[in-house]
Coordinates of C-alpha atoms in Angstrom, one line a residue:
X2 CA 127.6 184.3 52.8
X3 CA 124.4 185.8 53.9
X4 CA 122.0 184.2 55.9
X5 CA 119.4 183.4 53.4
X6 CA 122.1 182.2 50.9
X7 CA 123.5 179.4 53.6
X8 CA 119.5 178.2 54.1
X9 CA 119.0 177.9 50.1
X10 CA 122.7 176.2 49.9
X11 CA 121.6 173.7 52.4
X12 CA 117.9 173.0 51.0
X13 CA 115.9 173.4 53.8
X14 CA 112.9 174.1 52.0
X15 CA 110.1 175.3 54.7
X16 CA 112.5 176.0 57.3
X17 CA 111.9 179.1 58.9
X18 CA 114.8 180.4 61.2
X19 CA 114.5 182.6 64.0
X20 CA 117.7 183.9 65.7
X21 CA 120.1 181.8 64.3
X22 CA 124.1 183.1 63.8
X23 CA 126.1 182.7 61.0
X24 CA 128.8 180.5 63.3
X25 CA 126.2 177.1 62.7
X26 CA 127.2 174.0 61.4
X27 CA 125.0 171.8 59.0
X28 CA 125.4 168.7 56.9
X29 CA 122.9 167.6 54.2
X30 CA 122.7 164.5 52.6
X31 CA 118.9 164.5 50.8
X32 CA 117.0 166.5 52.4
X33 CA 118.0 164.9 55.9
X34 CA 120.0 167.7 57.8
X35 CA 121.9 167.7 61.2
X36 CA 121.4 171.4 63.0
X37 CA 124.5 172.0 65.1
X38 CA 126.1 174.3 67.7
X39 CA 122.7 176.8 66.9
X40 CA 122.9 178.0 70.9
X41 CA 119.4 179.7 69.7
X42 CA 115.8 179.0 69.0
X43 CA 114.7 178.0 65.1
X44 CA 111.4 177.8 64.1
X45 CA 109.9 175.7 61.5
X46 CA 106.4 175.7 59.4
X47 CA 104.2 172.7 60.4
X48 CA 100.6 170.9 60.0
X49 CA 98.9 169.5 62.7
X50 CA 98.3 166.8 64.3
X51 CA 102.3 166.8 65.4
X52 CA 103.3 163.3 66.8
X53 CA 105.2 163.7 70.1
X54 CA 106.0 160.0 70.8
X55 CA 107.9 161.3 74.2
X56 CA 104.5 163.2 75.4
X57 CA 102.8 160.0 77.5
X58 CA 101.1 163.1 80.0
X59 CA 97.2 163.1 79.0
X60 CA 94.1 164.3 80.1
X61 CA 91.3 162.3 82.1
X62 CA 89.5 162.6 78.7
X63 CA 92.4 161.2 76.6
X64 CA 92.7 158.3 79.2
X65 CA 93.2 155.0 77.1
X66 CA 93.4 157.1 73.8
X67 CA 96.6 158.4 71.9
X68 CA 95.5 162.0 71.9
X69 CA 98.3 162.5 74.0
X70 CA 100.9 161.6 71.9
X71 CA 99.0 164.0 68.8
X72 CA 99.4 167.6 69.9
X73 CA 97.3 170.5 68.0
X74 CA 96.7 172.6 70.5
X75 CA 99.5 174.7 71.7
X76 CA 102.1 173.7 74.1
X77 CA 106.0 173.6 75.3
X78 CA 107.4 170.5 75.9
X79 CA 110.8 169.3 77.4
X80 CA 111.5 165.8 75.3
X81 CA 114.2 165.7 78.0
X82 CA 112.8 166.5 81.8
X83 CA 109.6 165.3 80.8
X84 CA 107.3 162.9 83.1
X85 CA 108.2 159.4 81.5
X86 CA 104.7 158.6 82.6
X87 CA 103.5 155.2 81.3
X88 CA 105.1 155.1 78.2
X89 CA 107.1 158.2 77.0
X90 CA 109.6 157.6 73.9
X91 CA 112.2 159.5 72.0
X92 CA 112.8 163.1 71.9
X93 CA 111.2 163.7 68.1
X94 CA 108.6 165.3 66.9
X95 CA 106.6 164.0 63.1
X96 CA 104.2 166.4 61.8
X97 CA 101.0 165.4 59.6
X98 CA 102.9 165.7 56.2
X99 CA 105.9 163.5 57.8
X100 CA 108.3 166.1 58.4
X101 CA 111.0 165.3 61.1
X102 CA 112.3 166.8 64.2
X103 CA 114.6 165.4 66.5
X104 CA 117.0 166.0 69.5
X105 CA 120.6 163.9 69.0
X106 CA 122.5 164.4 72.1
X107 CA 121.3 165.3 76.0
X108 CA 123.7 168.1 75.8
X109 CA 121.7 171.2 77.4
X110 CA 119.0 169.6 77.4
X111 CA 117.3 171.8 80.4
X112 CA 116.8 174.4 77.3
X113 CA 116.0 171.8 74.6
X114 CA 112.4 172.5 74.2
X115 CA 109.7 172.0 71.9
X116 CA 107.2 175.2 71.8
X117 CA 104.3 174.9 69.2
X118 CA 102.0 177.8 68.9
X119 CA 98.9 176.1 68.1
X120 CA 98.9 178.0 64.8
X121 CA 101.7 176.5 62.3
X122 CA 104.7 177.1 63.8
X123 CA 107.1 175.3 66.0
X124 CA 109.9 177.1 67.6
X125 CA 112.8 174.3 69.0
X126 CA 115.3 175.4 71.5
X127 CA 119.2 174.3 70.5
X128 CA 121.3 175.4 73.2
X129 CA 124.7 175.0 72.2
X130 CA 126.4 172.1 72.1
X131 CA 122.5 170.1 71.3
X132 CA 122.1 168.7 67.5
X133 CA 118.6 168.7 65.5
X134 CA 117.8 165.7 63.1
X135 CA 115.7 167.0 60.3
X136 CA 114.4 165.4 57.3
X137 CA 111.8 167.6 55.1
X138 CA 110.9 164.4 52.7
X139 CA 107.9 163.6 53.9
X140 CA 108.5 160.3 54.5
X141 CA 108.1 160.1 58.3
X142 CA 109.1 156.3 59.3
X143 CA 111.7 156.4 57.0
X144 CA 113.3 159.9 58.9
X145 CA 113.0 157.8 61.9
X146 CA 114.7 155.0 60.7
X147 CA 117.8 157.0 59.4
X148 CA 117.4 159.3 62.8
X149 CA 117.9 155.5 64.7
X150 CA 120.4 154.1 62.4
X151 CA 122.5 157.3 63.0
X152 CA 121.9 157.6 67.2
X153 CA 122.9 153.9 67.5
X154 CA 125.9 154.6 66.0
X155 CA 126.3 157.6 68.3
X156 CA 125.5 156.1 71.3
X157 CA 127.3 153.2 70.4
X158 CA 125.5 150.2 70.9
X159 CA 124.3 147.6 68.3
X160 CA 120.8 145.4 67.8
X161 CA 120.9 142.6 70.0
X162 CA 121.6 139.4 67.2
X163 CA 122.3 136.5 69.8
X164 CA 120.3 136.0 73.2
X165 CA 119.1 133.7 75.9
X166 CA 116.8 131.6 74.4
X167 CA 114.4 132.1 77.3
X168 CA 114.2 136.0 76.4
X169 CA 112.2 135.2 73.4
X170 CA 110.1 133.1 75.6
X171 CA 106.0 133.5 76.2
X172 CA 105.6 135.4 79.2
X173 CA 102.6 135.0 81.8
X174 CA 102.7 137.3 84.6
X175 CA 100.4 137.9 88.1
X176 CA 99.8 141.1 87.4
X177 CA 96.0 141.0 86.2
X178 CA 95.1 137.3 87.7
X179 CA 95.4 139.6 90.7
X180 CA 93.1 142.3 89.8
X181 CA 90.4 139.8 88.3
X182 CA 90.7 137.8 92.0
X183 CA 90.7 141.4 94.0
X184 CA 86.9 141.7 95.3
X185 CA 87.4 145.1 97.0
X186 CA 89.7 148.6 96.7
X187 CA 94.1 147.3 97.0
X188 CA 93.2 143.7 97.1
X189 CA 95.2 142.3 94.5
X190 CA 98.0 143.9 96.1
X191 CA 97.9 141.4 99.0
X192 CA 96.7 137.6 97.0
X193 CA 99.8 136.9 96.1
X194 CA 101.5 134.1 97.4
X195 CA 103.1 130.6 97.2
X196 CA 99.7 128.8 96.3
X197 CA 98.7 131.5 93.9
X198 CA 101.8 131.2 91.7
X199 CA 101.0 127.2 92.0
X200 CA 97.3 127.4 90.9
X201 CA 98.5 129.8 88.0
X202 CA 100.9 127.9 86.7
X203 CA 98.9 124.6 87.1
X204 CA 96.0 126.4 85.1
X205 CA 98.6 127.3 82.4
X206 CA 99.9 123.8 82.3
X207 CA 96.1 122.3 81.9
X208 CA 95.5 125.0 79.4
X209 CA 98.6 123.3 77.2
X210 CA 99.8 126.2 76.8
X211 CA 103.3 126.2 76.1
X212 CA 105.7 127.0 78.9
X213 CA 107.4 130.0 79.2
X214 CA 108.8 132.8 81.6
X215 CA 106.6 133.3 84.9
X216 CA 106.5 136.5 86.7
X217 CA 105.5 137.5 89.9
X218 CA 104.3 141.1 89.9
X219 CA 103.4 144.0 92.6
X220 CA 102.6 142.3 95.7
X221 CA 105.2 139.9 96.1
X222 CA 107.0 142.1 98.5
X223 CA 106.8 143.2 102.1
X224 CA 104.9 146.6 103.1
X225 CA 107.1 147.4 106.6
X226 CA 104.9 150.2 107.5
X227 CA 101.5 148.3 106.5
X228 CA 100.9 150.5 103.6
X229 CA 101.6 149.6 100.2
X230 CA 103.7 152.6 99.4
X231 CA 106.3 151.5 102.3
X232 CA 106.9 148.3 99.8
X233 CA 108.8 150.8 97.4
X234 CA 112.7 149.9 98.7
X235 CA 111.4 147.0 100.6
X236 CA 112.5 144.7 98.5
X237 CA 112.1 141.4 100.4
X238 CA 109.5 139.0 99.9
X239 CA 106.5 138.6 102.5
X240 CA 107.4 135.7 104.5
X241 CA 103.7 135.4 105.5
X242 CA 103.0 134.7 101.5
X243 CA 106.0 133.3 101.1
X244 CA 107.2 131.4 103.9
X245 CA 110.4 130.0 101.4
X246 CA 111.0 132.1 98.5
X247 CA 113.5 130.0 97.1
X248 CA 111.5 127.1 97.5
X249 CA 108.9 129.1 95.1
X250 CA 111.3 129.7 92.5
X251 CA 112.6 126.5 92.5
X252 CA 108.7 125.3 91.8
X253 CA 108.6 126.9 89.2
X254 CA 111.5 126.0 87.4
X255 CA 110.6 122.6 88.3
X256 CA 107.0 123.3 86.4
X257 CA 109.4 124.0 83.6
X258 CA 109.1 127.8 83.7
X259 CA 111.8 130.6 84.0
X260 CA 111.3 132.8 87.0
X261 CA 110.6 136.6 86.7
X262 CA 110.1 139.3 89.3
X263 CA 108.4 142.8 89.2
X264 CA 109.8 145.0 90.7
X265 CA 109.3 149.2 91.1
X266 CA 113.1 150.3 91.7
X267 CA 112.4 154.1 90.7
X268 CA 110.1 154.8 93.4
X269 CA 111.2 154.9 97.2
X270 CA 109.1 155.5 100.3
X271 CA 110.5 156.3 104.0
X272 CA 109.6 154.2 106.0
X273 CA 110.9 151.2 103.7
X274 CA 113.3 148.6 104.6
X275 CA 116.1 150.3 102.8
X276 CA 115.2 154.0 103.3
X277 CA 115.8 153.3 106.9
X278 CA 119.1 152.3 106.3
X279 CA 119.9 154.5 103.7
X280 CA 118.6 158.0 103.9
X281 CA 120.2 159.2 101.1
X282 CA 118.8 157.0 98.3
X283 CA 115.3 159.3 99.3
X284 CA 115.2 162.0 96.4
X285 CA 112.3 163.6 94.8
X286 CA 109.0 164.3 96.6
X287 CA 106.1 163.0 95.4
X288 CA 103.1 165.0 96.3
X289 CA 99.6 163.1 96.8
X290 CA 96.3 164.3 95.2
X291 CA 95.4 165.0 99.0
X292 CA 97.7 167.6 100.8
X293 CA 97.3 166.1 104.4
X294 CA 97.8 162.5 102.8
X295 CA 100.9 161.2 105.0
X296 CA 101.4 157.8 102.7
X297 CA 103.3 159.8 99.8
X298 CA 106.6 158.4 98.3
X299 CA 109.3 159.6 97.0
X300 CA 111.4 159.2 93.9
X301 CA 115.2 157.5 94.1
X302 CA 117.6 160.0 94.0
X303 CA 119.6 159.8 91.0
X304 CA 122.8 160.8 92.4
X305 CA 122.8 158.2 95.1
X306 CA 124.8 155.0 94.7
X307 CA 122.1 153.1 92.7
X308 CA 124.7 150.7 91.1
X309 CA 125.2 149.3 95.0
X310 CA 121.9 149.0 95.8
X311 CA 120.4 147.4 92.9
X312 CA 123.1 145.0 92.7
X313 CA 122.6 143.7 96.0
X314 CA 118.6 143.5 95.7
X315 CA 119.1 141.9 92.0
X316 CA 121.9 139.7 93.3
X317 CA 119.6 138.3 96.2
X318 CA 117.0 137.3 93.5
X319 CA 119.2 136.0 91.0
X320 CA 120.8 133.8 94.1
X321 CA 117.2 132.2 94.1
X322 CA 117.0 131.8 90.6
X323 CA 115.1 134.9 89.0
X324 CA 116.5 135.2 85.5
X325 CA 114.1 138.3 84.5
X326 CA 113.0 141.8 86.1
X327 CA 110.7 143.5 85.0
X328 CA 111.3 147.2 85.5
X329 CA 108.1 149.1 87.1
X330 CA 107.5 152.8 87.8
X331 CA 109.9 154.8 85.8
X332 CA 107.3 157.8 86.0
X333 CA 109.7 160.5 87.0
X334 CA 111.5 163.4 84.7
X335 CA 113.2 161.4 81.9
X336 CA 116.7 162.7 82.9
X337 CA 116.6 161.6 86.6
X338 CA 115.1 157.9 85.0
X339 CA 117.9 157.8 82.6
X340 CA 120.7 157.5 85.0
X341 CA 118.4 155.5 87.1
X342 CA 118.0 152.9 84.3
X343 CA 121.7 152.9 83.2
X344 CA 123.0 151.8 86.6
X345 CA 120.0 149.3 87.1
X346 CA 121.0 148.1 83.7
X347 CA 124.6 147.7 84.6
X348 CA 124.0 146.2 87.9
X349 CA 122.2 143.5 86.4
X350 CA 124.5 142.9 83.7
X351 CA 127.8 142.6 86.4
X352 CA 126.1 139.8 87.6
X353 CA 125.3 137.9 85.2
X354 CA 124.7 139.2 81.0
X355 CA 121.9 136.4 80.5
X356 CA 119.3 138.5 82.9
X357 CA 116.6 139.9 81.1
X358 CA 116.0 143.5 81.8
X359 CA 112.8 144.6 80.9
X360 CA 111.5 148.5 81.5
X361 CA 108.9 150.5 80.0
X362 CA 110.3 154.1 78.8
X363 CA 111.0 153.6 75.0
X364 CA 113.5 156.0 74.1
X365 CA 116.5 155.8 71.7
X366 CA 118.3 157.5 74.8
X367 CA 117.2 154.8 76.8
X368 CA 117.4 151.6 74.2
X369 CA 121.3 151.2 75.2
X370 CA 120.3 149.9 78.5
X371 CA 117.7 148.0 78.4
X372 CA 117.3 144.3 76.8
X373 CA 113.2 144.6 76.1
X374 CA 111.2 147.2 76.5
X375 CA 107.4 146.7 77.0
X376 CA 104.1 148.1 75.0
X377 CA 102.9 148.5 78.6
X378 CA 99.6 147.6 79.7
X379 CA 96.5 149.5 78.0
X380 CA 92.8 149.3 79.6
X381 CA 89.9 147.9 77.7
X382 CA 87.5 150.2 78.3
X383 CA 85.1 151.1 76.3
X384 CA 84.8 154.6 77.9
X385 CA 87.7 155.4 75.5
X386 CA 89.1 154.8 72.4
X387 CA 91.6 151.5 73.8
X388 CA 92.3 150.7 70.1
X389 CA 93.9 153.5 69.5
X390 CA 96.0 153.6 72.5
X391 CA 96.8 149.8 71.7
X392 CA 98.4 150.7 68.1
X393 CA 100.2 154.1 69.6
X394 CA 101.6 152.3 72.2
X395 CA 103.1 149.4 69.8
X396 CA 104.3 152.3 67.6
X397 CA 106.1 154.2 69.8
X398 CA 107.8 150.8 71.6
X399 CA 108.7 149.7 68.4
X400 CA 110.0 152.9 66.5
X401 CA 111.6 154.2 70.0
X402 CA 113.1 151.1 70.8
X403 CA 115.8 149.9 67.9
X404 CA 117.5 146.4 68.2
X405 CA 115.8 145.7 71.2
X406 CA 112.9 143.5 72.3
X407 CA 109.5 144.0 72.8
X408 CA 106.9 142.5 75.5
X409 CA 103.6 142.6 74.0
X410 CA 102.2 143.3 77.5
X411 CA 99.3 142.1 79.2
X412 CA 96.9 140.3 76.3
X413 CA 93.1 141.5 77.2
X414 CA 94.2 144.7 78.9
X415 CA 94.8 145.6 82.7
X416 CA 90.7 146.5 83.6
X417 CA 89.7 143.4 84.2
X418 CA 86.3 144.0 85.4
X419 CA 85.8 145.8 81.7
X420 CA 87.3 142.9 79.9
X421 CA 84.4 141.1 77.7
X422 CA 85.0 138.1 75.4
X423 CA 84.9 139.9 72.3
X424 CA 87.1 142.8 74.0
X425 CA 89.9 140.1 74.6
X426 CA 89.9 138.6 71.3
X427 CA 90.1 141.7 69.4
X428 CA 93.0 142.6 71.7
X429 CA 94.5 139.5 70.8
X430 CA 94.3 139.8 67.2
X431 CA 96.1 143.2 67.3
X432 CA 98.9 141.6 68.5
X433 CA 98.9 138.7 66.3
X434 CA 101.3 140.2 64.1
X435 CA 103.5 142.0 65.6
X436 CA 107.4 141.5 66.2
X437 CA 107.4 140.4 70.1
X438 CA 106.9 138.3 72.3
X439 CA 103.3 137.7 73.7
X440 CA 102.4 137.7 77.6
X441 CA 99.6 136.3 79.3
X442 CA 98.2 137.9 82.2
X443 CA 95.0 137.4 83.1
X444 CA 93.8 133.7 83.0
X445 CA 91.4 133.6 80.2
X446 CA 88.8 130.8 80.8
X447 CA 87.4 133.5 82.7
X448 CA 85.9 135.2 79.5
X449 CA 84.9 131.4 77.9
X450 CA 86.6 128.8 76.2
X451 CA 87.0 130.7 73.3
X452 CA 89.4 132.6 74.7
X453 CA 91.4 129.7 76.1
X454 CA 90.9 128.2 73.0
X455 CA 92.1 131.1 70.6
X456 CA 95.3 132.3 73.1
X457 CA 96.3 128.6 73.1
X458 CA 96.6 129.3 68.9
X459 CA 98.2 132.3 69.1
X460 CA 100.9 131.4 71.8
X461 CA 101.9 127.9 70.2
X462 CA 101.9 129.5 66.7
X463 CA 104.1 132.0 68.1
X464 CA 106.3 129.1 69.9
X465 CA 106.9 127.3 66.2
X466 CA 107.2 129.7 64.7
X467 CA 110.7 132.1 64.2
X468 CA 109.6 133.8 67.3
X469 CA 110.8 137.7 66.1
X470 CA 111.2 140.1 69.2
X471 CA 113.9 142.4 67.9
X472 CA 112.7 145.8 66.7
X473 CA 114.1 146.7 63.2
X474 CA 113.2 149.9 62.5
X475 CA 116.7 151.5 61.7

């Protein structure tokens, strides 16, 4: 058969194919093809804007928009050793008529690339042994359902049916109390403390809000070297701001709340508590914006023993009653996070399968080990276009993220100075209706009653209601 015949046999329409030999494999099954064993590059015909859901790498000017994740200018793109960045998820590519690209195994995935020439034409590395999904229907969402129906079954895991009951649980988290408090530059990262998780919680309970999981976020921790970097693999709480961490857990739970914990595992600086001790778990350099700054960190190295040391931090935490982590600062290439994530995941699950894992890098490759995966916080600025971001980021959680749960992060936004009454309510309402679960960050009788008032509707028709977190789009 010659090679124009096998393209027409297999109906792949606009397909154009550069380099390809005759020795490929292909299945069809309406218009939705799987590319196989191609050890080559194929080019196909496309209209911009393409929708890279894995690209979260933008430009100051695209700061709190989603031009990011909409290429039309040219560019080459790793889905694979990418920067996960704030919120980077699966390895696909949608173009503006809906046709679908995307990458099914992380077999040679150092030459799996994405190369658009800003024209019409996208050229896609396959080294051999890597797969392409491609559906030519049109139909875009519906490609990406069948692409995640067929990787769950790949990658062999299955929608999360039965939980903890707390999972599905309102959130509120420290996080952006902190930043509102902060009066001047790294404040917030040093407020946190026994009487601040009492005040919140107590403002929560007047409120009548319903109760829910409570999580401590980035400042709970110790900073050896008196920087905040040296917190990265310090993971022990201040005793100055926490003279009894326990006894802080324990008032919590006795508030009727479920104790969570932030904490920034990826990242690792040398001069932390556990760097000190063990060398080896320093990978990656991170270099600073400054070339004579001394205060930059590093990133865990992959191929230390990461299953030993997150199971004894997690274990210490769990021993004090934390029953949820939230997983911080996965920014690194996506194939050094993936191992990462897989061994924090497993860790947590050795010690007990009820801990909620939550992280923020929504990819199908990724979805297998984690138990929620967050929206991740957006800023309301009005410098940029925050709606957009805001819908992007719920897209790409929830398409990227199959059978698993979704934090509706951070209601009002993470620029708390920029925060406005109207700004939080329309916020709200964009999350009104979404599957997830909602979290409260910053308190909101600091933008009026209205906004106490309207959060207070939301959350409790949320808590009587069926209380969906589960993505199903497969």
């Amino acid at each position: 058969m010659k090679r124009n015949e096998f393209f027409k046999t297999v109906g792949l329409g606009g397909l154009a194919m550069a380099s390809f030999p005759l020795s490929a494999q292909m299945t069809s099954s309406k218009s939705q093809n799987i590319l196989t064993n191609a050890g080559e590059q194929v080019a196909f015909k496309v209209k911009t804007p393409l929708f890279c859901p894995y690209n979260s790498i933008g430009l100051p000017t695209q700061k709190g928009g989603d031009a990011y994740y909409y290429q039309s200018e040219a560019f080459t793109h790793n889905p694979f050793t990418i920067e996960a960045s704030g919120m980077s998820g699966s390895p696909i590519i949608i173009d503006a008529e809906g046709k679908f690209i995307g990458f099914t195994t992380t077999r040679g995935f150092e030459n799996a690339v994405f190369s658009f020439d800003g024209k019409e034409t996208l050229t896609v590395g396959v080294p051999e042994g890597q797969e392409l999904f491609i559906d030519e229907t049109g139909a875009g969402d519906e490609a990406w359902k069948a692409y995640n129906r067929m990787m769950m079954q790949r990658l062999n895991f299955e929608p999360i049916i039965q939980h903890p009951s707390f999972w599905a649980d309102v959130e509120y988290c420290t996080w952006s109390e902190q930043k509102y408090m902060a009066t001047k530059r790294h404040e917030h990262f040093h407020l946190l403390n026994h009487k601040f998780v009492e005040d919140y919680l107590d403002k929560i309970i007047a409120y009548g809000y319903p109760k829910g999981k409570m999580t401590l976020d980035h400042g709970w921790g110790m900073f050896p070297a008196g920087t905040i970097n040296s917190g990265f693999g310090s993971w022990f709480p201040d005793p100055k701001k926490f003279p009894d961490f326990r006894k802080t857990m324990e008032m919590i739970v006795n508030k009727g709340f479920t104790p969570g914990l932030w904490i920034g595992f990826p990242k690792i600086h040398k001069d932390s508590i556990k760097a000190e001790k063990y060398p080896e778990l320093l990978g990656a350099f991170k270099q600073g914006t400054n070339a004579s700054r001394k205060d930059d960190i590093q990133w865990l190295n992959p191929k230390a023993d990461i299953f030993e040391y997150a199971s004894e931090v997690i274990s210490r935490f769990y021993d004090m009653g934390v029953m949820k982590f939230k997983i911080d600062m996965s920014y690194n290439t996506k194939s050094d996070m993936l191992h990462i994530h897989k061994e924090l995941y497993r860790a947590a699950k050795a010690i007990d399968k009820h801990i909620e894992m939550e992280f923020h890098v929504p990819d199908i490759f990724f979805t297998k080990y984690t138990d929620v995966t967050r929206t991740n916080d957006v800023w309301l600025n009005d410098k940029y276009d925050w709606p957009a971001r805001v819908k992007t980021h719920y897209k790409v959680t929830h398409n990227s993220s199959p059978g698993r749960g979704i934090n509706l992060d951070h209601i009002g936004g993470n620029d708390t100075k920029a925060i406005t009454e109207e700004k939080f309510l329309k916020h709200l309402a964009m999350y009104k209706t979404k599957t997830g679960y909602p979290l409260v960050s910053v308190l909101p009788h600091h933008y009026g009653q209205k906004c106490v008032d309207k959060t207070g509707e939301y959350l409790w028709a949320y808590e009587k209601g069926p209380k969906h977190i589960i993505s199903d789009f497969f």
